[in-house]
XYZ file of C-alpha atoms in Angstrom:
101
model
C 0.132 0.031 0.107
C 1.470 3.534 -1.392
C 1.767 5.822 1.412
C 0.537 9.678 0.813
C 3.208 12.226 1.768
C 1.630 15.200 2.978
C 3.148 18.309 2.096
C 2.521 21.648 4.442
C 2.565 25.353 2.941
C 5.632 27.082 3.610
C 6.258 30.375 4.899
C 9.301 30.626 2.728
C 10.163 32.104 -0.666
C 11.704 30.582 -3.361
C 15.615 31.000 -2.696
C 15.250 31.845 0.853
C 18.093 29.688 3.514
C 16.516 27.146 4.992
C 16.660 26.179 8.981
C 19.677 23.814 7.845
C 21.829 26.585 6.543
C 25.380 26.891 7.537
C 26.182 29.812 10.097
C 29.073 31.431 10.010
C 30.706 33.045 13.126
C 30.633 36.617 13.497
C 34.223 37.021 12.298
C 33.838 35.778 9.384
C 34.658 38.445 7.811
C 37.732 39.329 9.692
C 39.135 36.346 9.195
C 39.336 36.497 5.357
C 40.252 40.310 5.686
C 38.211 43.554 5.482
C 35.607 43.266 2.952
C 36.540 46.985 2.025
C 37.784 47.972 -1.227
C 40.711 49.222 -2.301
C 40.643 52.955 -2.508
C 40.920 53.818 -6.272
C 40.781 58.166 -5.680
C 42.578 60.737 -3.297
C 39.987 63.942 -3.797
C 41.395 65.218 -0.037
C 44.931 65.879 -1.593
C 43.865 68.250 -3.979
C 45.917 71.651 -3.516
C 48.946 69.373 -1.191
C 52.089 69.405 -2.819
C 53.259 66.783 -4.924
C 55.482 65.034 -1.891
C 52.633 64.962 0.730
C 50.541 63.704 -1.594
C 52.590 60.975 -2.763
C 53.347 60.096 1.216
C 49.545 59.604 1.513
C 49.030 57.782 -0.995
C 51.595 55.366 -0.334
C 49.817 55.016 3.022
C 47.026 53.524 1.376
C 48.925 51.709 -1.334
C 52.592 50.842 -0.372
C 53.506 49.493 -3.943
C 52.084 51.727 -6.225
C 54.214 53.595 -8.698
C 53.580 58.349 -8.539
C 53.990 59.987 -11.521
C 53.780 63.806 -11.336
C 52.658 65.688 -13.980
C 53.456 69.596 -14.835
C 51.099 71.657 -15.841
C 50.516 71.444 -19.817
C 51.781 68.180 -19.909
C 51.033 65.618 -22.400
C 50.554 61.970 -21.023
C 49.774 58.433 -22.446
C 45.931 57.358 -22.144
C 47.138 53.391 -21.183
C 45.721 52.269 -18.052
C 47.967 50.621 -15.183
C 46.449 48.979 -11.931
C 49.881 50.024 -10.112
C 50.148 53.621 -11.120
C 48.702 57.527 -9.894
C 49.218 60.675 -11.434
C 49.766 63.809 -9.653
C 48.308 66.316 -12.115
C 49.955 69.621 -11.180
C 48.572 73.513 -11.740
C 51.236 75.950 -12.455
C 51.872 76.896 -8.422
C 53.312 73.235 -8.082
C 50.268 72.084 -5.917
C 47.925 68.793 -6.620
C 45.257 70.529 -9.020
C 42.854 67.320 -9.805
C 41.887 64.126 -7.639
C 44.814 61.423 -8.039
C 43.451 58.293 -9.016
C 44.384 54.441 -10.141
C 45.634 54.689 -13.686
């Protein structure tokens, strides 16, 4: 004799976690490191000297290559993940926000 299985209606929506899903410890994110994205731009450095700006960028990204670009100079349009360009105004201060590239 075949038994009928009764299905009970569930309050859970499709894709929701079930009670059998593993629970991760609260420190899970800190075990693998911070989940924040690396900094890509430094708008707070506008108006500083190139030396001050380079020191602050190196605090965030020690291995990055800093390239100082004087006012009215040409640069290539290539993108490099390990480079930050400091565009200077005629007085020698950072003119626009430095960024990766």
